[in-house]
Short mmCIF file of C-alpha atoms in Angstrom, two decimals:
data_model
loop_
_atom_site.label_atom_id
_atom_site.label_comp_id
_atom_site.label_asym_id
_atom_site.label_seq_id
_atom_site.Cartn_x
_atom_site.Cartn_y
_atom_site.Cartn_z
CA MET A 1 72.64 -46.23 63.80
CA ALA A 2 72.23 -42.73 65.01
CA ASN A 3 74.77 -41.72 62.56
CA VAL A 4 72.49 -43.07 59.79
CA ASN A 5 69.33 -41.51 61.18
CA ASP A 6 71.15 -38.22 61.26
CA ARG A 7 71.97 -38.40 57.75
CA ILE A 8 68.49 -39.40 56.87
CA GLU A 9 67.13 -36.51 58.46
CA GLU A 10 69.76 -34.24 56.93
CA TYR A 11 68.59 -35.56 53.38
CA ARG A 12 65.08 -34.94 54.39
CA ARG A 13 65.74 -31.36 55.13
CA ASP A 14 67.49 -30.53 51.82
CA TRP A 15 64.99 -32.13 49.96
CA VAL A 16 61.97 -31.05 51.83
CA GLY A 17 63.01 -27.84 53.25
CA VAL A 18 62.30 -26.40 56.90
CA SER A 19 58.64 -26.25 57.07
CA GLY A 20 57.69 -29.65 55.42
CA PRO A 21 57.11 -31.10 52.21
CA VAL A 22 56.71 -28.63 49.23
CA LYS A 23 53.26 -28.83 47.53
CA LYS A 24 53.34 -28.89 44.15
CA LYS A 25 52.17 -25.92 42.12
CA ARG A 26 49.11 -26.78 39.91
CA ILE A 27 49.85 -25.52 36.47
CA PRO A 28 46.67 -23.66 35.16
CA LYS A 29 44.62 -25.78 32.96
CA PRO A 30 43.87 -23.81 29.58
CA ALA A 31 40.37 -22.91 29.68
CA ARG A 32 38.25 -26.44 29.06
CA PRO A 33 38.63 -26.37 25.24
CA VAL A 34 35.49 -28.45 24.69
CA GLN A 35 33.39 -26.38 26.90
CA MET A 36 34.75 -23.01 25.30
CA ALA A 37 33.97 -24.72 21.82
CA SER A 38 30.73 -25.73 22.82
CA PHE A 39 29.88 -22.40 24.17
CA LEU A 40 30.98 -20.59 21.18
CA MET A 41 28.95 -22.95 19.00
CA LEU A 42 25.81 -22.09 20.84
CA ALA A 43 26.80 -18.39 20.61
CA LEU A 44 27.15 -18.47 16.95
CA CYS A 45 24.16 -20.49 16.46
CA SER A 46 21.93 -18.19 18.22
CA PHE A 47 23.32 -15.41 16.38
CA PHE A 48 22.65 -16.88 13.10
CA VAL A 49 19.11 -17.79 14.11
CA GLY A 50 18.44 -14.25 15.39
CA ALA A 51 20.06 -12.79 11.88
CA ASN A 52 17.97 -15.29 9.88
CA LYS A 53 14.91 -13.95 11.62
CA LEU A 54 15.95 -10.54 10.81
CA VAL A 55 16.54 -11.15 7.40
CA ASP A 56 13.15 -12.85 7.09
CA HIS A 57 11.68 -9.86 8.40
CA TRP A 58 13.35 -7.37 6.32
CA ARG A 59 12.47 -9.71 3.21
CA ARG A 60 8.56 -9.74 4.38
CA GLN A 61 8.89 -5.86 4.40
CA VAL A 62 10.40 -5.48 1.12
CA GLN A 63 7.96 -7.90 -0.61
CA THR A 64 5.14 -5.96 1.24
CA ALA A 65 6.36 -2.56 0.03
CA THR A 66 7.26 -3.94 -3.64
CA GLN A 67 3.55 -5.62 -3.89
CA ARG A 68 1.98 -2.36 -2.64
CA GLU A 69 3.96 -0.38 -5.30
CA ILE A 70 3.10 -2.73 -8.00
CA ASN A 71 -0.43 -2.76 -7.16
CA ARG A 72 -0.37 1.13 -6.97
CA VAL A 73 1.43 1.25 -10.28
CA LYS A 74 -1.13 -1.29 -11.81
CA THR A 75 -3.98 0.80 -10.41
CA GLN A 76 -2.74 4.22 -11.79
CA LEU A 77 -2.41 2.69 -15.08
CA GLU A 78 -5.78 0.98 -15.26
CA MET A 79 -7.30 4.30 -14.13
CA SER A 80 -5.64 6.07 -16.83
CA ALA A 81 -6.81 3.96 -19.65
CA GLN A 82 -10.40 4.41 -18.04
CA LEU A 83 -9.83 7.82 -18.02
CA ARG A 84 -9.21 7.93 -21.88
CA ILE A 85 -12.23 5.87 -22.45
CA LEU A 86 -14.35 8.48 -20.23
CA ARG A 87 -12.67 11.62 -22.32
CA GLN A 88 -13.57 9.86 -25.57
CA TYR A 89 -17.15 9.48 -24.46
CA TYR A 90 -17.17 12.71 -23.52
CA LEU A 91 -15.75 14.19 -26.69
CA SER A 92 -18.06 11.93 -28.85
CA ASN A 93 -21.26 12.85 -26.54
CA ALA A 94 -20.78 16.02 -24.89
CA ALA A 95 -21.42 14.64 -21.87
CA LEU A 96 -20.77 11.31 -19.51
CA PRO A 97 -22.45 8.18 -19.54
CA LYS A 98 -25.27 8.26 -17.02
CA ASP A 99 -23.61 5.04 -15.26
CA PRO A 100 -19.77 5.50 -15.95
CA LEU A 101 -18.56 2.78 -14.05
CA GLY A 102 -21.25 0.47 -15.67
CA TYR A 103 -20.04 1.81 -19.00
CA LEU A 104 -16.23 1.32 -18.20
CA LYS A 105 -16.77 -2.53 -16.90
CA GLY A 106 -17.16 -3.22 -20.63
CA PHE A 107 -13.70 -2.20 -21.36
CA MET A 108 -11.91 -3.76 -18.25
CA LYS A 109 -9.93 -6.71 -18.54
CA ASP A 110 -10.16 -9.85 -16.12
CA ASN A 111 -6.47 -9.65 -15.26
CA LYS A 112 -6.67 -10.08 -11.70
CA PRO A 113 -8.30 -11.45 -8.56
CA TYR A 114 -10.89 -8.84 -8.16
CA PRO A 115 -14.01 -8.48 -10.41
CA ARG A 116 -14.09 -5.69 -13.08
CA GLY A 117 -14.59 -2.30 -11.64
CA TYR A 118 -12.29 -2.69 -8.70
CA ASP A 119 -8.57 -1.73 -8.34
CA PHE A 120 -5.85 -4.10 -7.30
CA TRP A 121 -6.48 -3.94 -3.84
CA GLY A 122 -10.00 -5.03 -4.28
CA HIS A 123 -12.00 -1.67 -3.54
CA GLU A 124 -14.38 -0.41 -6.10
CA TYR A 125 -13.59 2.68 -8.40
CA ARG A 126 -15.65 5.78 -8.03
CA VAL A 127 -16.27 8.44 -10.89
CA ASP A 128 -16.40 12.02 -9.73
CA SER A 129 -17.79 14.71 -12.01
CA ASP A 130 -18.60 18.38 -11.35
CA HIS A 131 -19.02 21.55 -13.74
CA ASP A 132 -15.19 21.82 -14.34
CA GLY A 133 -14.34 18.09 -15.12
CA PHE A 134 -14.38 14.49 -14.09
CA GLY A 135 -11.94 11.93 -12.98
CA ILE A 136 -11.45 8.30 -11.87
CA ARG A 137 -10.74 7.93 -7.82
CA SER A 138 -9.44 4.51 -6.40
CA ALA A 139 -9.52 4.28 -2.41
CA GLY A 140 -5.76 3.12 -2.49
CA PRO A 141 -4.44 0.50 -0.01
CA ASN A 142 -6.38 1.31 3.08
CA GLY A 143 -9.96 1.23 1.45
CA LYS A 144 -11.17 4.39 2.83
CA MET A 145 -12.06 7.00 -0.02
CA ASP A 146 -11.39 10.80 0.19
CA ASP A 147 -8.15 10.56 2.49
CA ARG A 148 -4.25 11.27 1.47
CA ASP A 149 -3.35 7.66 -0.09
CA ASP A 150 -6.29 7.74 -2.79
CA LEU A 151 -5.31 7.73 -6.42
CA VAL A 152 -7.02 10.06 -8.57
CA ALA A 153 -6.86 10.45 -12.45
CA ALA A 154 -8.73 13.59 -13.50
CA VAL A 155 -9.38 16.00 -16.45
CA LYS A 156 -10.73 19.19 -16.81
CA ILE A 157 -13.34 19.75 -19.19
CA LYS A 158 -11.47 23.01 -20.53
CA GLU A 159 -8.63 20.80 -21.21
CA ILE A 160 -10.54 18.32 -23.69
CA SER A 161 -12.14 21.48 -25.44
CA ASN A 162 -9.09 23.39 -25.94
CA LYS A 163 -7.90 20.12 -27.85
CA LEU A 164 -10.82 20.34 -30.18
#
């Protein structure tokens, strides 16, 4: 029996090694696919939500700038028409009406959300006149007269009298 035990011990050493049983090496698992996929989906969703907010912000800025430009062009066109009416009155009467805005209101259309005599931002027009000429002024988008964003349509009296 000793012989059998020796043989068993010999086989065990051959199979197991001198230092004892060999531990199995763990094969590294690939990154957990479900967790990686969920992380990527979360990152993509947050990217698209952020991009969507950015696009909405740009869209609002473009719409605001476009509306501001449309109001500016409409106001300039209306002021140009008002100036032609005042010029015609001046040519006929050699003077401006006593109440130029009151005179012009009869010629203005009700085609905007503001009453007659107001620009497309809701600010009242002003007629300026001096010995050299006259003009119509809009306060512009900020509503303050006599600053940088005012719109002005003016004519010199010399220009009118030279055309006669």
